[in-house]
PDB file of C-alpha atoms in Angstrom:
ATOM      1  CA  UNK Z   1      10.600  -6.912 -12.104  1.00 40.00           C
ATOM      2  CA  UNK Z   2      12.342  -5.814  -8.914  1.00 45.00           C
ATOM      3  CA  UNK Z   3      10.569  -6.472  -5.631  1.00 55.00           C
ATOM      4  CA  UNK Z   4      12.236  -3.663  -3.679  1.00 81.00           C
ATOM      5  CA  UNK Z   5      10.202  -0.713  -2.410  1.00 91.00           C
ATOM      6  CA  UNK Z   6      10.476   1.861  -5.223  1.00 96.00           C
ATOM      7  CA  UNK Z   7      11.653   5.380  -4.525  1.00 98.00           C
ATOM      8  CA  UNK Z   8       9.056   7.710  -6.030  1.00 98.00           C
ATOM      9  CA  UNK Z   9       9.478  11.376  -6.931  1.00 98.00           C
ATOM     10  CA  UNK Z  10       6.440  13.507  -7.720  1.00 98.00           C
ATOM     11  CA  UNK Z  11       7.475  16.575  -9.684  1.00 97.00           C
ATOM     12  CA  UNK Z  12       4.697  19.117  -9.331  1.00 93.00           C
ATOM     13  CA  UNK Z  13       3.008  19.227  -5.908  1.00 90.00           C
ATOM     14  CA  UNK Z  14      -0.205  20.773  -7.254  1.00 91.00           C
ATOM     15  CA  UNK Z  15      -3.687  19.262  -7.110  1.00 93.00           C
ATOM     16  CA  UNK Z  16      -2.812  16.142  -9.088  1.00 96.00           C
ATOM     17  CA  UNK Z  17       0.669  15.609  -7.636  1.00 95.00           C
ATOM     18  CA  UNK Z  18      -0.513  16.095  -4.060  1.00 95.00           C
ATOM     19  CA  UNK Z  19      -3.457  13.751  -4.622  1.00 96.00           C
ATOM     20  CA  UNK Z  20      -1.157  11.059  -6.013  1.00 97.00           C
ATOM     21  CA  UNK Z  21       1.072  11.454  -2.964  1.00 97.00           C
ATOM     22  CA  UNK Z  22      -1.900  11.040  -0.631  1.00 96.00           C
ATOM     23  CA  UNK Z  23      -2.979   7.895  -2.446  1.00 97.00           C
ATOM     24  CA  UNK Z  24       0.490   6.356  -2.398  1.00 98.00           C
ATOM     25  CA  UNK Z  25       0.934   7.088   1.305  1.00 97.00           C
ATOM     26  CA  UNK Z  26      -2.487   5.598   2.062  1.00 96.00           C
ATOM     27  CA  UNK Z  27      -1.454   2.478   0.155  1.00 97.00           C
ATOM     28  CA  UNK Z  28       1.672   2.081   2.282  1.00 96.00           C
ATOM     29  CA  UNK Z  29       4.399   3.423   0.021  1.00 97.00           C
ATOM     30  CA  UNK Z  30       7.166   4.750   2.252  1.00 96.00           C
ATOM     31  CA  UNK Z  31       9.676   6.329  -0.143  1.00 97.00           C
ATOM     32  CA  UNK Z  32       7.735   9.218  -1.657  1.00 98.00           C
ATOM     33  CA  UNK Z  33       9.188  12.677  -2.238  1.00 97.00           C
ATOM     34  CA  UNK Z  34       7.988  15.880  -3.843  1.00 96.00           C
ATOM     35  CA  UNK Z  35      10.353  17.442  -6.349  1.00 95.00           C
ATOM     36  CA  UNK Z  36       9.925  21.213  -6.159  1.00 93.00           C
ATOM     37  CA  UNK Z  37      11.394  24.445  -7.439  1.00 88.00           C
ATOM     38  CA  UNK Z  38      13.455  26.652  -5.171  1.00 84.00           C
ATOM     39  CA  UNK Z  39      11.166  28.793  -3.042  1.00 79.00           C
ATOM     40  CA  UNK Z  40       8.087  26.595  -3.497  1.00 80.00           C
ATOM     41  CA  UNK Z  41       5.654  26.794  -0.611  1.00 78.00           C
ATOM     42  CA  UNK Z  42       4.540  23.265   0.156  1.00 85.00           C
ATOM     43  CA  UNK Z  43       4.492  23.250   3.952  1.00 83.00           C
ATOM     44  CA  UNK Z  44       0.719  22.794   3.950  1.00 79.00           C
ATOM     45  CA  UNK Z  45       0.882  19.840   1.571  1.00 82.00           C
ATOM     46  CA  UNK Z  46       3.593  18.196   3.659  1.00 87.00           C
ATOM     47  CA  UNK Z  47       1.651  18.793   6.883  1.00 84.00           C
ATOM     48  CA  UNK Z  48      -1.420  17.107   5.387  1.00 84.00           C
ATOM     49  CA  UNK Z  49       0.709  14.027   4.777  1.00 89.00           C
ATOM     50  CA  UNK Z  50       1.879  13.801   8.406  1.00 86.00           C
ATOM     51  CA  UNK Z  51       5.552  13.832   7.519  1.00 86.00           C
ATOM     52  CA  UNK Z  52       5.253  10.691   5.390  1.00 94.00           C
ATOM     53  CA  UNK Z  53       6.400  12.527   2.251  1.00 95.00           C
ATOM     54  CA  UNK Z  54       9.632  14.485   2.005  1.00 95.00           C
ATOM     55  CA  UNK Z  55      10.513  17.337  -0.331  1.00 95.00           C
ATOM     56  CA  UNK Z  56      13.677  18.387  -2.111  1.00 94.00           C
ATOM     57  CA  UNK Z  57      14.643  20.320  -5.199  1.00 96.00           C
ATOM     58  CA  UNK Z  58      13.270  18.574  -8.263  1.00 97.00           C
ATOM     59  CA  UNK Z  59      16.646  17.386  -9.695  1.00 97.00           C
ATOM     60  CA  UNK Z  60      17.613  15.900  -6.320  1.00 97.00           C
ATOM     61  CA  UNK Z  61      14.279  14.128  -5.910  1.00 97.00           C
ATOM     62  CA  UNK Z  62      14.469  12.730  -9.441  1.00 98.00           C
ATOM     63  CA  UNK Z  63      18.072  11.578  -9.005  1.00 98.00           C
ATOM     64  CA  UNK Z  64      17.087   9.524  -5.947  1.00 98.00           C
ATOM     65  CA  UNK Z  65      13.963   8.034  -7.539  1.00 98.00           C
ATOM     66  CA  UNK Z  66      13.208   4.866  -9.454  1.00 98.00           C
ATOM     67  CA  UNK Z  67       9.878   6.253 -10.681  1.00 98.00           C
ATOM     68  CA  UNK Z  68       9.300   9.930 -11.481  1.00 98.00           C
ATOM     69  CA  UNK Z  69       5.740  11.231 -11.768  1.00 98.00           C
ATOM     70  CA  UNK Z  70       5.605  14.393 -13.856  1.00 98.00           C
ATOM     71  CA  UNK Z  71       2.463  16.341 -12.894  1.00 97.00           C
ATOM     72  CA  UNK Z  72       2.972  19.868 -14.177  1.00 96.00           C
ATOM     73  CA  UNK Z  73       1.102  22.119 -16.641  1.00 95.00           C
ATOM     74  CA  UNK Z  74       1.225  20.405 -20.011  1.00 96.00           C
ATOM     75  CA  UNK Z  75       2.823  23.355 -21.752  1.00 95.00           C
ATOM     76  CA  UNK Z  76       5.947  23.184 -19.578  1.00 96.00           C
ATOM     77  CA  UNK Z  77       6.277  19.404 -19.234  1.00 97.00           C
ATOM     78  CA  UNK Z  78       9.283  19.036 -21.518  1.00 97.00           C
ATOM     79  CA  UNK Z  79      10.997  22.085 -20.030  1.00 97.00           C
ATOM     80  CA  UNK Z  80      10.414  20.751 -16.516  1.00 96.00           C
ATOM     81  CA  UNK Z  81      11.764  17.340 -17.487  1.00 97.00           C
ATOM     82  CA  UNK Z  82      14.914  18.888 -18.981  1.00 95.00           C
ATOM     83  CA  UNK Z  83      15.569  20.473 -15.605  1.00 96.00           C
ATOM     84  CA  UNK Z  84      15.614  17.137 -13.778  1.00 97.00           C
ATOM     85  CA  UNK Z  85      19.033  15.991 -14.921  1.00 96.00           C
ATOM     86  CA  UNK Z  86      19.904  12.537 -16.223  1.00 96.00           C
ATOM     87  CA  UNK Z  87      16.804  10.311 -16.188  1.00 98.00           C
ATOM     88  CA  UNK Z  88      18.278   7.389 -18.119  1.00 98.00           C
ATOM     89  CA  UNK Z  89      16.911   4.094 -16.832  1.00 98.00           C
ATOM     90  CA  UNK Z  90      14.204   5.741 -14.738  1.00 98.00           C
ATOM     91  CA  UNK Z  91      10.487   5.277 -15.282  1.00 98.00           C
ATOM     92  CA  UNK Z  92       8.943   8.660 -16.078  1.00 98.00           C
ATOM     93  CA  UNK Z  93       5.156   8.769 -15.728  1.00 98.00           C
ATOM     94  CA  UNK Z  94       3.613  11.518 -17.845  1.00 98.00           C
ATOM     95  CA  UNK Z  95       0.383  12.625 -16.115  1.00 98.00           C
ATOM     96  CA  UNK Z  96      -0.084  15.694 -18.312  1.00 98.00           C
ATOM     97  CA  UNK Z  97      -2.404  16.787 -21.118  1.00 98.00           C
ATOM     98  CA  UNK Z  98      -1.810  19.404 -23.856  1.00 98.00           C
ATOM     99  CA  UNK Z  99      -4.948  21.533 -23.802  1.00 97.00           C
ATOM    100  CA  UNK Z 100      -6.309  24.894 -24.795  1.00 97.00           C
ATOM    101  CA  UNK Z 101      -9.828  26.137 -24.070  1.00 97.00           C
ATOM    102  CA  UNK Z 102     -12.521  27.270 -26.532  1.00 97.00           C
ATOM    103  CA  UNK Z 103     -15.963  26.759 -25.017  1.00 95.00           C
ATOM    104  CA  UNK Z 104     -14.496  23.541 -23.691  1.00 97.00           C
ATOM    105  CA  UNK Z 105     -11.191  21.642 -23.761  1.00 98.00           C
ATOM    106  CA  UNK Z 106      -9.304  21.395 -27.056  1.00 98.00           C
ATOM    107  CA  UNK Z 107      -6.452  18.943 -27.592  1.00 98.00           C
ATOM    108  CA  UNK Z 108      -3.348  20.887 -28.569  1.00 98.00           C
ATOM    109  CA  UNK Z 109      -0.460  18.436 -28.960  1.00 98.00           C
ATOM    110  CA  UNK Z 110       3.183  19.275 -29.644  1.00 98.00           C
ATOM    111  CA  UNK Z 111       4.694  18.401 -33.034  1.00 97.00           C
ATOM    112  CA  UNK Z 112       5.748  14.967 -31.754  1.00 98.00           C
ATOM    113  CA  UNK Z 113       2.064  13.989 -31.461  1.00 98.00           C
ATOM    114  CA  UNK Z 114       1.663  13.866 -27.682  1.00 98.00           C
ATOM    115  CA  UNK Z 115       3.401  15.190 -24.592  1.00 98.00           C
ATOM    116  CA  UNK Z 116       4.579  11.640 -23.919  1.00 98.00           C
ATOM    117  CA  UNK Z 117       6.228  11.371 -27.330  1.00 98.00           C
ATOM    118  CA  UNK Z 118       7.841  14.783 -26.830  1.00 98.00           C
ATOM    119  CA  UNK Z 119       9.185  13.672 -23.459  1.00 98.00           C
ATOM    120  CA  UNK Z 120      10.579  10.437 -24.867  1.00 98.00           C
ATOM    121  CA  UNK Z 121      12.335  12.389 -27.623  1.00 97.00           C
ATOM    122  CA  UNK Z 122      13.744  14.838 -25.081  1.00 97.00           C
ATOM    123  CA  UNK Z 123      14.829  12.182 -22.571  1.00 97.00           C
ATOM    124  CA  UNK Z 124      16.912   9.541 -24.339  1.00 93.00           C
ATOM    125  CA  UNK Z 125      17.224   6.444 -22.204  1.00 97.00           C
ATOM    126  CA  UNK Z 126      14.304   7.304 -19.928  1.00 98.00           C
ATOM    127  CA  UNK Z 127      11.406   4.844 -19.814  1.00 98.00           C
ATOM    128  CA  UNK Z 128       8.497   7.194 -20.498  1.00 98.00           C
ATOM    129  CA  UNK Z 129       4.910   6.063 -19.936  1.00 99.00           C
ATOM    130  CA  UNK Z 130       1.562   7.839 -20.163  1.00 98.00           C
ATOM    131  CA  UNK Z 131      -0.736   7.228 -17.186  1.00 98.00           C
ATOM    132  CA  UNK Z 132      -2.879   8.952 -14.538  1.00 98.00           C
ATOM    133  CA  UNK Z 133      -4.074  11.593 -17.013  1.00 98.00           C
ATOM    134  CA  UNK Z 134      -7.674  10.542 -17.727  1.00 98.00           C
ATOM    135  CA  UNK Z 135      -9.502  11.681 -14.574  1.00 97.00           C
ATOM    136  CA  UNK Z 136      -9.480  14.447 -11.995  1.00 96.00           C
ATOM    137  CA  UNK Z 137      -7.511  14.857  -8.787  1.00 96.00           C
ATOM    138  CA  UNK Z 138     -10.440  13.541  -6.753  1.00 96.00           C
ATOM    139  CA  UNK Z 139      -9.836  10.073  -8.220  1.00 97.00           C
ATOM    140  CA  UNK Z 140      -6.072  10.343  -7.906  1.00 97.00           C
ATOM    141  CA  UNK Z 141      -6.664  10.654  -4.173  1.00 96.00           C
ATOM    142  CA  UNK Z 142      -9.419   8.013  -3.983  1.00 97.00           C
ATOM    143  CA  UNK Z 143      -9.872   5.480  -6.811  1.00 97.00           C
ATOM    144  CA  UNK Z 144     -13.286   4.226  -5.678  1.00 97.00           C
ATOM    145  CA  UNK Z 145     -16.017   4.382  -8.312  1.00 96.00           C
ATOM    146  CA  UNK Z 146     -19.259   2.981  -6.933  1.00 94.00           C
ATOM    147  CA  UNK Z 147     -18.571  -0.654  -6.080  1.00 95.00           C
ATOM    148  CA  UNK Z 148     -15.431  -0.788  -8.234  1.00 97.00           C
ATOM    149  CA  UNK Z 149     -12.341   1.366  -8.906  1.00 98.00           C
ATOM    150  CA  UNK Z 150     -11.270   3.564 -11.801  1.00 97.00           C
ATOM    151  CA  UNK Z 151      -9.101   2.316 -14.625  1.00 98.00           C
ATOM    152  CA  UNK Z 152      -5.610   3.702 -15.229  1.00 98.00           C
ATOM    153  CA  UNK Z 153      -4.676   3.158 -18.881  1.00 98.00           C
ATOM    154  CA  UNK Z 154      -0.923   2.995 -19.554  1.00 98.00           C
ATOM    155  CA  UNK Z 155       0.666   3.722 -22.934  1.00 98.00           C
ATOM    156  CA  UNK Z 156       4.353   3.165 -23.647  1.00 98.00           C
ATOM    157  CA  UNK Z 157       6.916   1.044 -25.441  1.00 98.00           C
ATOM    158  CA  UNK Z 158       8.780  -0.468 -22.454  1.00 98.00           C
ATOM    159  CA  UNK Z 159       7.042  -3.682 -21.326  1.00 98.00           C
ATOM    160  CA  UNK Z 160       9.072  -4.040 -18.124  1.00 98.00           C
ATOM    161  CA  UNK Z 161       8.381  -0.437 -17.131  1.00 98.00           C
ATOM    162  CA  UNK Z 162       4.673  -1.027 -17.759  1.00 98.00           C
ATOM    163  CA  UNK Z 163       4.735  -4.097 -15.515  1.00 98.00           C
ATOM    164  CA  UNK Z 164       6.434  -2.129 -12.736  1.00 98.00           C
ATOM    165  CA  UNK Z 165       3.949   0.732 -13.006  1.00 98.00           C
ATOM    166  CA  UNK Z 166       1.007  -1.691 -13.229  1.00 98.00           C
ATOM    167  CA  UNK Z 167       2.070  -3.251  -9.926  1.00 98.00           C
ATOM    168  CA  UNK Z 168       2.245   0.193  -8.322  1.00 98.00           C
ATOM    169  CA  UNK Z 169      -1.170   1.108  -9.739  1.00 98.00           C
ATOM    170  CA  UNK Z 170      -2.739  -2.074  -8.427  1.00 98.00           C
ATOM    171  CA  UNK Z 171      -1.160  -1.707  -4.991  1.00 98.00           C
ATOM    172  CA  UNK Z 172      -2.447   1.878  -4.856  1.00 98.00           C
ATOM    173  CA  UNK Z 173      -5.992   0.611  -5.355  1.00 98.00           C
ATOM    174  CA  UNK Z 174      -6.553   1.369  -9.041  1.00 98.00           C
ATOM    175  CA  UNK Z 175      -7.049  -0.993 -11.980  1.00 98.00           C
ATOM    176  CA  UNK Z 176      -4.225  -0.860 -14.551  1.00 98.00           C
ATOM    177  CA  UNK Z 177      -4.933  -1.368 -18.259  1.00 98.00           C
ATOM    178  CA  UNK Z 178      -2.265  -1.779 -20.924  1.00 98.00           C
ATOM    179  CA  UNK Z 179      -3.326   0.785 -23.532  1.00 98.00           C
ATOM    180  CA  UNK Z 180      -0.687  -0.206 -26.060  1.00 98.00           C
ATOM    181  CA  UNK Z 181       2.420   1.499 -27.439  1.00 98.00           C
ATOM    182  CA  UNK Z 182       3.602   5.024 -26.820  1.00 98.00           C
ATOM    183  CA  UNK Z 183       1.817   6.278 -29.919  1.00 98.00           C
ATOM    184  CA  UNK Z 184      -1.466   5.602 -28.085  1.00 98.00           C
ATOM    185  CA  UNK Z 185      -0.582   8.313 -25.572  1.00 98.00           C
ATOM    186  CA  UNK Z 186      -2.301  10.661 -28.008  1.00 98.00           C
ATOM    187  CA  UNK Z 187      -5.499   8.643 -27.619  1.00 98.00           C
ATOM    188  CA  UNK Z 188      -5.230   8.881 -23.829  1.00 98.00           C
ATOM    189  CA  UNK Z 189      -4.807  12.652 -24.085  1.00 98.00           C
ATOM    190  CA  UNK Z 190      -7.994  12.766 -26.137  1.00 98.00           C
ATOM    191  CA  UNK Z 191      -9.655  10.559 -23.534  1.00 98.00           C
ATOM    192  CA  UNK Z 192      -8.727  13.246 -21.018  1.00 98.00           C
ATOM    193  CA  UNK Z 193     -10.279  15.903 -23.266  1.00 98.00           C
ATOM    194  CA  UNK Z 194     -13.508  13.905 -23.237  1.00 98.00           C
ATOM    195  CA  UNK Z 195     -13.386  13.552 -19.443  1.00 98.00           C
ATOM    196  CA  UNK Z 196     -12.825  17.300 -18.972  1.00 98.00           C
ATOM    197  CA  UNK Z 197     -15.669  18.086 -21.352  1.00 98.00           C
ATOM    198  CA  UNK Z 198     -18.061  15.718 -19.570  1.00 97.00           C
ATOM    199  CA  UNK Z 199     -17.005  16.920 -16.124  1.00 97.00           C
ATOM    200  CA  UNK Z 200     -16.813  20.670 -16.687  1.00 96.00           C
ATOM    201  CA  UNK Z 201     -18.941  21.420 -19.749  1.00 97.00           C
ATOM    202  CA  UNK Z 202     -21.252  18.467 -20.256  1.00 97.00           C
ATOM    203  CA  UNK Z 203     -22.908  18.578 -16.850  1.00 97.00           C
ATOM    204  CA  UNK Z 204     -21.636  15.253 -15.510  1.00 97.00           C
ATOM    205  CA  UNK Z 205     -19.526  16.774 -12.717  1.00 97.00           C
ATOM    206  CA  UNK Z 206     -16.063  15.806 -11.511  1.00 96.00           C
ATOM    207  CA  UNK Z 207     -17.236  12.572  -9.890  1.00 95.00           C
ATOM    208  CA  UNK Z 208     -17.503  10.868 -13.295  1.00 95.00           C
ATOM    209  CA  UNK Z 209     -14.736   8.542 -14.507  1.00 96.00           C
ATOM    210  CA  UNK Z 210     -14.136   5.854 -17.125  1.00 94.00           C
ATOM    211  CA  UNK Z 211     -14.388   2.131 -16.364  1.00 96.00           C
ATOM    212  CA  UNK Z 212     -14.248  -0.836 -18.715  1.00 94.00           C
ATOM    213  CA  UNK Z 213     -16.835  -3.422 -17.717  1.00 93.00           C
ATOM    214  CA  UNK Z 214     -17.317  -6.886 -19.141  1.00 89.00           C
ATOM    215  CA  UNK Z 215     -20.739  -8.298 -19.804  1.00 90.00           C
ATOM    216  CA  UNK Z 216     -21.569 -11.279 -17.649  1.00 75.00           C
TER     217      UNK Z 216
END
């Protein structure tokens, strides 16, 4: 695994993307950029980050990055990724969930079985991982959960990419967990459905998150 400071592009400066940027900046990452569409209004988000995050058009940000976080509405994730240009060799972190709503969240995956699988099929040569999709933006910005920190499960087929992302996750203050191969991205999307149900329908509130604890 390389020890150089990774260049990180966050495509989608919404609630989740902006919260991830805040967390990375707080953890000392210095090469963070938003990838945005032409005409996007992100001056407020950049001001909140005290100039420590830059912004450029999404293809330019992705081209300069080692790690690309994709934090967009699930229904447009593949389309957004197609617009980023050649991502071969880059780690692409899928933070998205395919959902509809019927008295609560309903998992609605693409034919490939998960957004992550659809992205991997659409991006030959990219190193696609599922992560950062199982809790709300509040925890993306601050991983503290009582006297511990939230878990970030990672699903994917590239062991070296997982190790690189795990190091980033740990440095950012979270606890990484290897959740197995890319096919398990579907399980993580369902984990997100459960979180959304608990938080928004089940009365637990958005301050709830998952944590694996060992007895003793």
